[in-house]
Short mmCIF file of C-alpha atoms in Angstrom, two decimals:
data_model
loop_
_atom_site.label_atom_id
_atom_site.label_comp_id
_atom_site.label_asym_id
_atom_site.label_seq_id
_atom_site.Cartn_x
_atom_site.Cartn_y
_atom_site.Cartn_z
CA UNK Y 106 0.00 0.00 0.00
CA UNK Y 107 2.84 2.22 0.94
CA UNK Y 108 4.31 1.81 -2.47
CA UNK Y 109 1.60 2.20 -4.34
CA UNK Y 110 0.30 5.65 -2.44
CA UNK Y 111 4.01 6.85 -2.75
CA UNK Y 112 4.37 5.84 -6.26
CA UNK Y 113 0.78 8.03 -7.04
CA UNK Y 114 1.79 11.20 -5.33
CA UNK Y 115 5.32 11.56 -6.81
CA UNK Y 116 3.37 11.06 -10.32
CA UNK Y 117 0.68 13.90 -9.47
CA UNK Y 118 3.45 16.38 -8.47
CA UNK Y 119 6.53 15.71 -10.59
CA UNK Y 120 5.10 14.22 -13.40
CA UNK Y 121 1.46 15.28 -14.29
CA UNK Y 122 1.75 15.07 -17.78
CA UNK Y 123 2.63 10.78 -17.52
CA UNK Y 124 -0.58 10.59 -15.39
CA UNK Y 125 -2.83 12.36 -17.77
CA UNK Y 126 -1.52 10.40 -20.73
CA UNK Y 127 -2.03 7.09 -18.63
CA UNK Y 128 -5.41 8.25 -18.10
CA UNK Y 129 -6.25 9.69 -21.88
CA UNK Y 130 -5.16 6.17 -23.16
CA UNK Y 131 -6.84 4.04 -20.84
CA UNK Y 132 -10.40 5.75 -21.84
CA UNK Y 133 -9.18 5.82 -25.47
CA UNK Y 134 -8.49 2.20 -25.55
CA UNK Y 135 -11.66 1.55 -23.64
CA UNK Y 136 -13.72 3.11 -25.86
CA UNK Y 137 -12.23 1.57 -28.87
CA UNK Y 138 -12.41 -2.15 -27.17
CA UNK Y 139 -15.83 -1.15 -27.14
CA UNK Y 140 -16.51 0.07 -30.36
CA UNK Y 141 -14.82 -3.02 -32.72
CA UNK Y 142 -12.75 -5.81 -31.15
CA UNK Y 143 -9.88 -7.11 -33.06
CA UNK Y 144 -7.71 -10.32 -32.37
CA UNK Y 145 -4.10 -8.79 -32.81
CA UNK Y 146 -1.47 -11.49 -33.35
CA UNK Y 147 1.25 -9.82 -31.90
CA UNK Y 148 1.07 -6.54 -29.52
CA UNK Y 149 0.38 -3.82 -31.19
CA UNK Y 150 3.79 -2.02 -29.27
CA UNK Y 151 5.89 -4.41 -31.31
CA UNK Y 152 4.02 -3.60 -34.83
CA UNK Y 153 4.17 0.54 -33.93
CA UNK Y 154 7.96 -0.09 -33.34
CA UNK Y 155 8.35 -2.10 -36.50
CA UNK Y 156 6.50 0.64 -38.71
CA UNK Y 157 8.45 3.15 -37.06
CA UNK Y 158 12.05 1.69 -37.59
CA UNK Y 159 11.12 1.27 -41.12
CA UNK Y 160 10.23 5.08 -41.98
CA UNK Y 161 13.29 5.72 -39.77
CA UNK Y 162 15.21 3.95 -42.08
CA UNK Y 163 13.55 5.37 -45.26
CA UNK Y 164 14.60 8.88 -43.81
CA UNK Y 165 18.07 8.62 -43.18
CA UNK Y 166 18.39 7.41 -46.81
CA UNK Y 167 16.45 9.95 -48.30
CA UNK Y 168 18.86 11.77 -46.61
CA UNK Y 169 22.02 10.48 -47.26
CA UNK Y 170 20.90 10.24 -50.74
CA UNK Y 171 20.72 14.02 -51.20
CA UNK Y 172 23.58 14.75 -49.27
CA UNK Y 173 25.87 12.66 -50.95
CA UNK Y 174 24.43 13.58 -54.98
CA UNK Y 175 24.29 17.32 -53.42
CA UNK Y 176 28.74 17.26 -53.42
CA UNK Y 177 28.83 15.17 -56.43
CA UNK Y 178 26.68 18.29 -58.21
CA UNK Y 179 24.78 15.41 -59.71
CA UNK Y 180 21.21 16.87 -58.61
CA UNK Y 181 19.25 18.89 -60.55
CA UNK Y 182 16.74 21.27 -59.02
CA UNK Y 183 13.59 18.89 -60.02
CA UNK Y 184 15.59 15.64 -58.31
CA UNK Y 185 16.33 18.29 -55.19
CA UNK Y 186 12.70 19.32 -55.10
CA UNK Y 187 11.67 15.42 -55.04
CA UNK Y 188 14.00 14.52 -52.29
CA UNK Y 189 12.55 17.27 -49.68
CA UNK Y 190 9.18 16.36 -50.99
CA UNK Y 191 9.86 12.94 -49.74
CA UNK Y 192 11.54 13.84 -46.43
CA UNK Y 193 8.94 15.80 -45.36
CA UNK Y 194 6.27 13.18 -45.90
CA UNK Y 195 8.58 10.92 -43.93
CA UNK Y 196 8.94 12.83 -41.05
CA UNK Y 197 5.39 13.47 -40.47
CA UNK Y 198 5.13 10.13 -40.73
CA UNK Y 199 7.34 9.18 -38.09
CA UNK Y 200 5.77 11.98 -36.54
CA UNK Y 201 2.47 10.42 -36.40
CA UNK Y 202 4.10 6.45 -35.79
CA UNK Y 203 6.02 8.47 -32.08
CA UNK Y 204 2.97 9.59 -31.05
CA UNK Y 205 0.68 6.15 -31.59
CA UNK Y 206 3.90 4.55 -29.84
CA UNK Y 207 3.89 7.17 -26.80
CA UNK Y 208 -0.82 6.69 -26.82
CA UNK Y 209 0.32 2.50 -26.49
CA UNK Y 210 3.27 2.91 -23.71
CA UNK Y 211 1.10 5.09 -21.71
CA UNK Y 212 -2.01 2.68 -21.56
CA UNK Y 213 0.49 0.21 -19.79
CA UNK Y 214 2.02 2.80 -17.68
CA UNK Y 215 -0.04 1.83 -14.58
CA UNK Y 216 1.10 1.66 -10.75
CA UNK Y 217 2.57 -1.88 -11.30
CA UNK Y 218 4.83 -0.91 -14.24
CA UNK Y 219 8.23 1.03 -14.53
CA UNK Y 220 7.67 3.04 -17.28
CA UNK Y 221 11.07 2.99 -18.13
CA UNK Y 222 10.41 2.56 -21.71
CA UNK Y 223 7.83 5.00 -22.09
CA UNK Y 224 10.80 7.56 -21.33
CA UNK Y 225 12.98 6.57 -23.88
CA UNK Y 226 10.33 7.35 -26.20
CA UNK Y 227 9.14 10.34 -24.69
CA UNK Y 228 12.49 12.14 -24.23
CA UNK Y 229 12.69 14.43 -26.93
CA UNK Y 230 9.20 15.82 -25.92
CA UNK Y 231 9.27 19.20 -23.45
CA UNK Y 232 7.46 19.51 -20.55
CA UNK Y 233 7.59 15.21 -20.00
CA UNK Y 234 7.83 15.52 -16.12
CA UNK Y 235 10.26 13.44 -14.55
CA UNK Y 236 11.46 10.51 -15.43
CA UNK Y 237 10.33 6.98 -14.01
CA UNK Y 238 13.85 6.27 -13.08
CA UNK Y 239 14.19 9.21 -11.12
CA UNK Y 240 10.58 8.81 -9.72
CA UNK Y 241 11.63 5.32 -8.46
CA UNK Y 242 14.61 6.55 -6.51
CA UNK Y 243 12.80 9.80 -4.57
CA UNK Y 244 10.44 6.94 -3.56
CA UNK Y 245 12.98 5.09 -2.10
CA UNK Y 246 14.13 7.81 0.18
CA UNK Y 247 10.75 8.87 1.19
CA UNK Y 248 9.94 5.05 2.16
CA UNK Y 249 13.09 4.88 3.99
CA UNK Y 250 12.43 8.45 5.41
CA UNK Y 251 8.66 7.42 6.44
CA UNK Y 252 9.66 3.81 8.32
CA UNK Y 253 13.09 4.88 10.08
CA UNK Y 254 12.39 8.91 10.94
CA UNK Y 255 10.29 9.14 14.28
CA UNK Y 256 9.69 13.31 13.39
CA UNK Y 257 6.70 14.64 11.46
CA UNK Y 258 9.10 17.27 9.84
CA UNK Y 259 11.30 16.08 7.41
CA UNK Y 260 13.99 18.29 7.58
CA UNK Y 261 16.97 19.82 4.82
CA UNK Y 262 19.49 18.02 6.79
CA UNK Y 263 17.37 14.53 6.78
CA UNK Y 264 16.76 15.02 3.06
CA UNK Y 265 20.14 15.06 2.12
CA UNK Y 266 21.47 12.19 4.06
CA UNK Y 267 19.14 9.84 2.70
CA UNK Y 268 19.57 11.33 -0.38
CA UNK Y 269 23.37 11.91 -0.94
CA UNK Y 270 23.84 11.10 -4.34
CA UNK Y 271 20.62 12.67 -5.78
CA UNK Y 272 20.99 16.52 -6.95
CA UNK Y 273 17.48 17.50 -5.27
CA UNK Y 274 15.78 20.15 -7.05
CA UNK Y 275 13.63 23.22 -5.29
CA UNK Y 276 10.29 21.58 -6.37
CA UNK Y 277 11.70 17.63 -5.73
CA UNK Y 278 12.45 18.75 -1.83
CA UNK Y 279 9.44 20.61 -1.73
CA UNK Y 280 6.99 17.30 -2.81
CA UNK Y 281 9.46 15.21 -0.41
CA UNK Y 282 8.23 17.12 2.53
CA UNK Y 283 4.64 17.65 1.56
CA UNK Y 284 4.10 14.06 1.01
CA UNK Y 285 6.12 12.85 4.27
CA UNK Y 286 4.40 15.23 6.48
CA UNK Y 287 1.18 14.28 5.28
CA UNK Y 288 1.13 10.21 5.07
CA UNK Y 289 3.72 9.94 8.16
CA UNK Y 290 0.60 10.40 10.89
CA UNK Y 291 -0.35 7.04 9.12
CA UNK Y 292 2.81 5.09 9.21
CA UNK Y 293 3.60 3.68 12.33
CA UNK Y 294 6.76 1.42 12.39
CA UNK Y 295 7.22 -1.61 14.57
CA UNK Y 296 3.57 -1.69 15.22
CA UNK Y 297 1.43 -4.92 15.16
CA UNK Y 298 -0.50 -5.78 11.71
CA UNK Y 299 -3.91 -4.16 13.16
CA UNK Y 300 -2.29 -0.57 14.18
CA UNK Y 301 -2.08 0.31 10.10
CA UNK Y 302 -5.50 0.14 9.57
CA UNK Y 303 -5.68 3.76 9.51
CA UNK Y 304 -3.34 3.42 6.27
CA UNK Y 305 -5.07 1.11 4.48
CA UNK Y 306 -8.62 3.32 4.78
CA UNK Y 307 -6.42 6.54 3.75
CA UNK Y 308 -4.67 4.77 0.70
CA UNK Y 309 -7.99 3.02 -0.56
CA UNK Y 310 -9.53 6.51 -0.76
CA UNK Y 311 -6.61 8.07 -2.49
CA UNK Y 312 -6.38 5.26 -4.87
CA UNK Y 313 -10.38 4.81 -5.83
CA UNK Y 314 -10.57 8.97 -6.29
CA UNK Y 315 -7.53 8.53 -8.62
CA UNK Y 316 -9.41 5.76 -10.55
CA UNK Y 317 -6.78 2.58 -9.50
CA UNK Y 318 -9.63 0.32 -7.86
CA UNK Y 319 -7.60 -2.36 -9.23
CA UNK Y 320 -4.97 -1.99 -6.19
CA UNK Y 321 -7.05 -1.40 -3.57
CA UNK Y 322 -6.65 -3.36 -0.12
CA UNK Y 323 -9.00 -5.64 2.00
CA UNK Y 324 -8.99 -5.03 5.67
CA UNK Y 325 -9.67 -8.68 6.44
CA UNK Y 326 -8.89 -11.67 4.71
CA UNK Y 327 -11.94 -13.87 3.35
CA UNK Y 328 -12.42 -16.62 4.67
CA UNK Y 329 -15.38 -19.14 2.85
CA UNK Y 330 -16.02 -22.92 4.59
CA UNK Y 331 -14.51 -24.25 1.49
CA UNK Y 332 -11.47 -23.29 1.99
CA UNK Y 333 -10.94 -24.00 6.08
CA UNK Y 334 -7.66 -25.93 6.92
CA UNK Y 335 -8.67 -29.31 9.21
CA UNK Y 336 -8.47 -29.01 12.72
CA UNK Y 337 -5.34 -29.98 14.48
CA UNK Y 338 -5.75 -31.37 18.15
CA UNK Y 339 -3.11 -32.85 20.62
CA UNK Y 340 -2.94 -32.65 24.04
CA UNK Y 341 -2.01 -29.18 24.58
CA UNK Y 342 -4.69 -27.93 22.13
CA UNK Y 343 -7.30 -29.69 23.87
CA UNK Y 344 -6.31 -27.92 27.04
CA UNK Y 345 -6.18 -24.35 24.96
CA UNK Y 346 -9.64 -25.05 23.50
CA UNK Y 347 -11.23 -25.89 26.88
CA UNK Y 348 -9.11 -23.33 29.05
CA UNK Y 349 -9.81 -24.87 31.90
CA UNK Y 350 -8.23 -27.49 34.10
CA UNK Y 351 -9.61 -30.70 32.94
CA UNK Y 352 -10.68 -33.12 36.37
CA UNK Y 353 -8.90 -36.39 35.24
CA UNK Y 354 -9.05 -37.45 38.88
CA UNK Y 355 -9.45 -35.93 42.16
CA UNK Y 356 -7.22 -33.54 43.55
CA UNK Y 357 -5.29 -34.50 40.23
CA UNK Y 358 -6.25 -31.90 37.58
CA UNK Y 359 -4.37 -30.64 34.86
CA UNK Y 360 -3.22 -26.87 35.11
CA UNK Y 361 -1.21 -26.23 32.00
CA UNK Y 362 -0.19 -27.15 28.77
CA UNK Y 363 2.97 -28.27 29.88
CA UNK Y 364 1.59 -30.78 32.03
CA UNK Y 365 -1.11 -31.58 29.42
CA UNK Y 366 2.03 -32.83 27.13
CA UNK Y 367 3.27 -34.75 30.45
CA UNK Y 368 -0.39 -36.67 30.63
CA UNK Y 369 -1.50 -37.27 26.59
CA UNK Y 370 -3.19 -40.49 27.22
CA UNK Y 371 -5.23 -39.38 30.93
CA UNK Y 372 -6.20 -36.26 28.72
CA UNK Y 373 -7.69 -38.07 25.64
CA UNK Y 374 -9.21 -40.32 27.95
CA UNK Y 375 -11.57 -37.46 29.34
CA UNK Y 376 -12.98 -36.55 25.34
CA UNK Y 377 -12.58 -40.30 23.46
CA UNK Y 378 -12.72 -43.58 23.92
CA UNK Y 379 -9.14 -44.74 24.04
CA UNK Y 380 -9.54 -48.75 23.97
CA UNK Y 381 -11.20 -48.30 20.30
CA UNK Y 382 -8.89 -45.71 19.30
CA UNK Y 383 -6.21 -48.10 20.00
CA UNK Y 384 -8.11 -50.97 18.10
CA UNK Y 385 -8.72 -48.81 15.55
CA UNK Y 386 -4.89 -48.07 15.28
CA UNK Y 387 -3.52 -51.63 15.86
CA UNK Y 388 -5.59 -52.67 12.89
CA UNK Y 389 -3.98 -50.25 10.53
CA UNK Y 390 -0.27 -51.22 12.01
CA UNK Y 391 0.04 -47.94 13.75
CA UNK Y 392 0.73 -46.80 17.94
CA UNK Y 393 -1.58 -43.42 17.96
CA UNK Y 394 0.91 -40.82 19.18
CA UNK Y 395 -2.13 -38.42 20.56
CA UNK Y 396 -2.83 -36.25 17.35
CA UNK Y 397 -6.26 -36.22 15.66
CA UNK Y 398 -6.80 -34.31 12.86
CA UNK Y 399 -10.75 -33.04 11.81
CA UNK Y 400 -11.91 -31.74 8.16
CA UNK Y 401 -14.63 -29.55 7.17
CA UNK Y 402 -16.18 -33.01 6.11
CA UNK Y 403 -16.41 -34.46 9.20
CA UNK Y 404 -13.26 -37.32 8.79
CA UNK Y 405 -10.78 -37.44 11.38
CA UNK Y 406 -7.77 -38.86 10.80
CA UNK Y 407 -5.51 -40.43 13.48
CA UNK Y 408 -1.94 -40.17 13.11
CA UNK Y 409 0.40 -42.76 14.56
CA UNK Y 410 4.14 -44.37 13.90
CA UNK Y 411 4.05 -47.69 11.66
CA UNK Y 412 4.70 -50.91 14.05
CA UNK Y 413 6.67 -53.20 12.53
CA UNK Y 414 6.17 -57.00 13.62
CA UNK Y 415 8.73 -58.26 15.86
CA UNK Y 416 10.69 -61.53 13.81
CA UNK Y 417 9.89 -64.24 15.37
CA UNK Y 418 12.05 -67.52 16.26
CA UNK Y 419 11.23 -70.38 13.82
CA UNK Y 420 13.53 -72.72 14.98
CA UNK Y 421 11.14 -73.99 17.81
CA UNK Y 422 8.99 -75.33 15.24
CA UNK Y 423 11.63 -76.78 12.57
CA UNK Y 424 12.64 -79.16 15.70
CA UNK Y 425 8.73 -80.76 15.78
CA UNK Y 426 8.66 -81.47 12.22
CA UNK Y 427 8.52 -85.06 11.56
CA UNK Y 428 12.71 -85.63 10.23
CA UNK Y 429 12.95 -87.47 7.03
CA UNK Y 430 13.74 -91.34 6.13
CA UNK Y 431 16.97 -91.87 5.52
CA UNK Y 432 17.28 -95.20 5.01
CA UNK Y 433 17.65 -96.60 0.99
CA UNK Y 434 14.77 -98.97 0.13
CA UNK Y 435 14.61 -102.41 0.26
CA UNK Y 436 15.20 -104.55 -3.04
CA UNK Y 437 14.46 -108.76 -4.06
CA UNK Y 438 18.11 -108.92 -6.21
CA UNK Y 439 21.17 -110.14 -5.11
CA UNK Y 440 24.62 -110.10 -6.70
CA UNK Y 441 24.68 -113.11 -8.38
CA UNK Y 442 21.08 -111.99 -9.89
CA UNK Y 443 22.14 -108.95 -10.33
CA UNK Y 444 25.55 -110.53 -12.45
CA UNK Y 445 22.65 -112.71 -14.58
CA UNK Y 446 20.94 -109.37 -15.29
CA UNK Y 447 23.27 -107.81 -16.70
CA UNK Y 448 25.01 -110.48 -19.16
CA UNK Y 449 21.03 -110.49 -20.61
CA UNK Y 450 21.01 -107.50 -21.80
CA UNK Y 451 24.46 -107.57 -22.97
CA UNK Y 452 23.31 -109.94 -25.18
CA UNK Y 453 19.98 -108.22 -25.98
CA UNK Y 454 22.08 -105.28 -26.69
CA UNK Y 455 24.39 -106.98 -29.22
CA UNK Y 456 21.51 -108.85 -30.76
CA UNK Y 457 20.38 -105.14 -31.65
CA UNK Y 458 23.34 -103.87 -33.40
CA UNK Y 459 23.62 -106.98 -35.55
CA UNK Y 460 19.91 -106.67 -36.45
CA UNK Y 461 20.43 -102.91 -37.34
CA UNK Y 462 23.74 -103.46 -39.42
CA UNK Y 463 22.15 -106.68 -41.31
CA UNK Y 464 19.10 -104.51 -42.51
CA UNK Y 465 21.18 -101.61 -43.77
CA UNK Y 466 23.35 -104.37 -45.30
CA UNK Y 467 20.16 -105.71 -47.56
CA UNK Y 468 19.13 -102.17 -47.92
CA UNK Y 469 22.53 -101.51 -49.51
CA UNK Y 470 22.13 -104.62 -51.84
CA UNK Y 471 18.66 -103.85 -53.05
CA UNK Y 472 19.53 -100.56 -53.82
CA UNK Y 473 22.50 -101.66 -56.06
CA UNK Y 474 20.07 -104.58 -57.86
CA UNK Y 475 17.52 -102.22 -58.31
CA UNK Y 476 19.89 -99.50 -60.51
CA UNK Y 477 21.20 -102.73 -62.26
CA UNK Y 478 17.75 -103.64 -63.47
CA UNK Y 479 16.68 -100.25 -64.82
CA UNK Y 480 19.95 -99.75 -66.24
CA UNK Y 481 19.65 -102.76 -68.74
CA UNK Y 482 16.02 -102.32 -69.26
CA UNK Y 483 17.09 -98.85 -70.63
CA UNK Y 484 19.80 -100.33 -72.46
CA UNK Y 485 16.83 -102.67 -74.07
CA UNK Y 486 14.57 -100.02 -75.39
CA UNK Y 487 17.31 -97.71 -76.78
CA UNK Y 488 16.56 -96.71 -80.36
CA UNK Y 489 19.36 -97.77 -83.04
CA UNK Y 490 20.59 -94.97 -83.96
CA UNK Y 491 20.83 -93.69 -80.65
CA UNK Y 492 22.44 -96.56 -79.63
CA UNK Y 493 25.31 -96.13 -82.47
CA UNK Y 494 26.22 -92.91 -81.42
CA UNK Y 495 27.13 -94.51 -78.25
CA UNK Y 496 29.54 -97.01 -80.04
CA UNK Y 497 27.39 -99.93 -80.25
CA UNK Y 498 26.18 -101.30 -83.18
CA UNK Y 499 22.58 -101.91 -84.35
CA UNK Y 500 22.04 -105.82 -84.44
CA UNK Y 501 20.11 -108.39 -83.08
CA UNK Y 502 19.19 -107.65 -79.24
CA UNK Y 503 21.47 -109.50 -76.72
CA UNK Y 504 20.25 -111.30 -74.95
CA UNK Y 505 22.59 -111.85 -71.68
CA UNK Y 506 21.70 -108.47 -70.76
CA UNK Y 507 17.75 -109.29 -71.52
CA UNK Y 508 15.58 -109.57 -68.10
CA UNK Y 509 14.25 -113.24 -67.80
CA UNK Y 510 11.00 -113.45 -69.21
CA UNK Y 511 7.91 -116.30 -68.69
CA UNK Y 512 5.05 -116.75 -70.94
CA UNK Y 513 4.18 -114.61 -73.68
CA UNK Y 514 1.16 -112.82 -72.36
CA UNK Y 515 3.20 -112.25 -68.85
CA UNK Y 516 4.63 -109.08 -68.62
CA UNK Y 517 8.01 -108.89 -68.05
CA UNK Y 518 9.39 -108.40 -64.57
CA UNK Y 519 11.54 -105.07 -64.36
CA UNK Y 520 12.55 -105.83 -61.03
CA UNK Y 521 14.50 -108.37 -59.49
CA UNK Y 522 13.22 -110.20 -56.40
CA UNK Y 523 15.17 -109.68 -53.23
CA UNK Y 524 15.30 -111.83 -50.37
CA UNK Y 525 16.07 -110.19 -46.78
CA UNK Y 526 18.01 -112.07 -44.74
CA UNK Y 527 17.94 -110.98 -40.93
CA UNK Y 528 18.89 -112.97 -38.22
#
């Protein structure tokens, strides 16, 4: 608040001219907000600047352009006439660009802003007030002044130790002590929170009259049932909220909070029910440490340390379980059985492998009598002449190499019969 009422002054006294352009723009962009809304991709600061750098540039060319064609004596007075033609539009436009550019900085030169960039802009213009720079440093020394200084005078010698390297001017010291002698019957330093109420009704007025409703104070918080914190209670609180001594026994009452800490359990047991708050806890692995906590809802939650189970010995029971047979089971053979055994199926075993290399023996032979056999019936049907250009010559058939053959109307067998003989 202090800031803020500090901040306003110095503006309406030593810089009246920022305050009425804050104010001019703010009704100027209201009533155009009201009049046609547009969605603006980008701020309309940054498109001002843009359009402004741009005829800036465009000037200093022009410029150049003439200056430099003026000492070459390669202008004639038509080209000259075109060239301040053409700087003259240009500065009225940049003209016209500074002065949309100063309208935008000074909507957002509120209470909460610095306004450092609205002086850049601004600093060719007469009669701009003082700078926010130099506003921002006399309110420094008239906070400073307002929460240390005990006098309602602010005096010359005061002023210029808090303010040793500032250059005061007549008008500067002259606000400093009109403002400190007028808000320091309000300021009361090292004072509880309630004892600047006086402030906050002074700086409200000040700042609605001025038209900043926006930072405006509330004398007391708000607090809605929504947002109520839940209700802590331990041992001690209990005793705050009942202020009393609580009769736990005769002639043995508690007196104060300390020894309410010293007695949690005989305490608790006055309000609750402590064998099914301890049920309640052992259930959910916890020892209640005396803290109960109650939301707006009407659940209280119980707050305890986690019990861990204690290990407990197995080996008790390891030394009842029934202990395991050891002994190898019985069995009918005996070693000269066991000898008798094993000679059979030696045998049984070698019996085997001859059977197995017998049959791939007369698999080996029928294989080689059956390529025999279709080789020579081949050899049979072969047409003459293909049968000379192998070298042999076309005759009668022979007939050592002709398959044996039964009746007539039998048909010749093209395979040879072959016996397996397995043991």
């Amino acid at each position: 608040m202090v800031r803020y009422l500090l901040r306003l002054l110095f503006r309406l006294h030593l810089a009246p001219n920022r305050e009425q352009r804050y104010h001019a723009a703010k009704i100027m962009a209201a009533n155009e907000n009201a009049a046609k809304r547009e969605i603006v991709r980008q701020s309309k600061s940054k498109q001002l600047k843009g359009r402004r750098n741009h005829v800036r540039n465009a000037l200093r060319k022009q410029k150049w352009e003439l200056e430099k064609k003026s000492k070459q004596n390669k202008l004639s007075n038509r080209q000259g006439d075109g060239y301040h033609k053409r700087i003259e539009y240009l500065q009225s436009v940049l003209g016209d660009l500074v002065r949309d550019d100063l309208e935008e900085l000074a909507l957002h030169d509120g209470l909460d802003a610095n306004g450092y960039e609205q002086d850049e802009v601004a600093a060719s213009i007469a009669q701009s007030g003082v700078s926010a720079r130099r506003l921002a440093s006399l309110q420094g020394v008239l906070k400073r002044a307002l929460w240390n200084e005990p006098d309602l005078v602010l005096t010359d010698k005061l002023l210029a130790q808090y303010a040793i390297k500032l250059d005061l001017s007549i008008n500067e010291t002259f606000v400093l002590k009109k403002i400190h002698y007028v808000m320091k019957p309000f300021v009361l330093p090292d004072q509880p929170n309630y004892c600047h109420l006086n402030l906050l009704f002074f700086g409200n007025a000040v700042l609605r009259l001025c038209g900043y409703d926006q930072f405006t104070m509330l004398y007391a918080p708000h607090v809605s049932t929504g947002s109520l914190y839940s209700l802590s209670m331990d041992a001690a609180s209990l005793f705050g909220m009942f202020g009393k001594p609580l009769e736990i026994k005769r002639d043995h009452g508690v007196k104060s909070a300390i020894d309410a800490r010293h007695n949690k359990e005989k305490v608790f047991a006055c309000l609750f029910d402590m064998n099914a708050i301890h049920d309640i806890c052992k259930k959910n692995g916890i020892a209640f440490i005396y803290r109960l906590d109650i939301s707006p809802a009407n659940d209280v939650t119980m707050q305890g340390l986690i019990v861990k189970p204690r290990q407990v010995s197995m080996y008790e029971q390891r030394l009842k379980q029934a202990k395991p047979n050891l002994q190898p089971p019985s069995t009918q053979h005996t070693l000269d059985t066991l000898k008798t055994d094993i000679s059979e199926a030696e045998k049984e075993r070698n019996r085997m492998a001859k059977t197995n290399c017998d049959a791939c023996n007369a698999l080996m032979k029928h294989r080689r009598a059956m390529k025999d056999t279709d080789y020579a019936y081949h050899s049979e049907h072969m047409p003459p002449s293909l049968s000379q250009a192998h070298g042999k010559p076309a005759g009668p058939k022979d007939i050592s190499n002709t398959p044996p053959t039964g009746r007539e109307d039998e048909p010749s067998k093209k395979f040879a019969d072959v016996k397996w003989s397995g043991s």
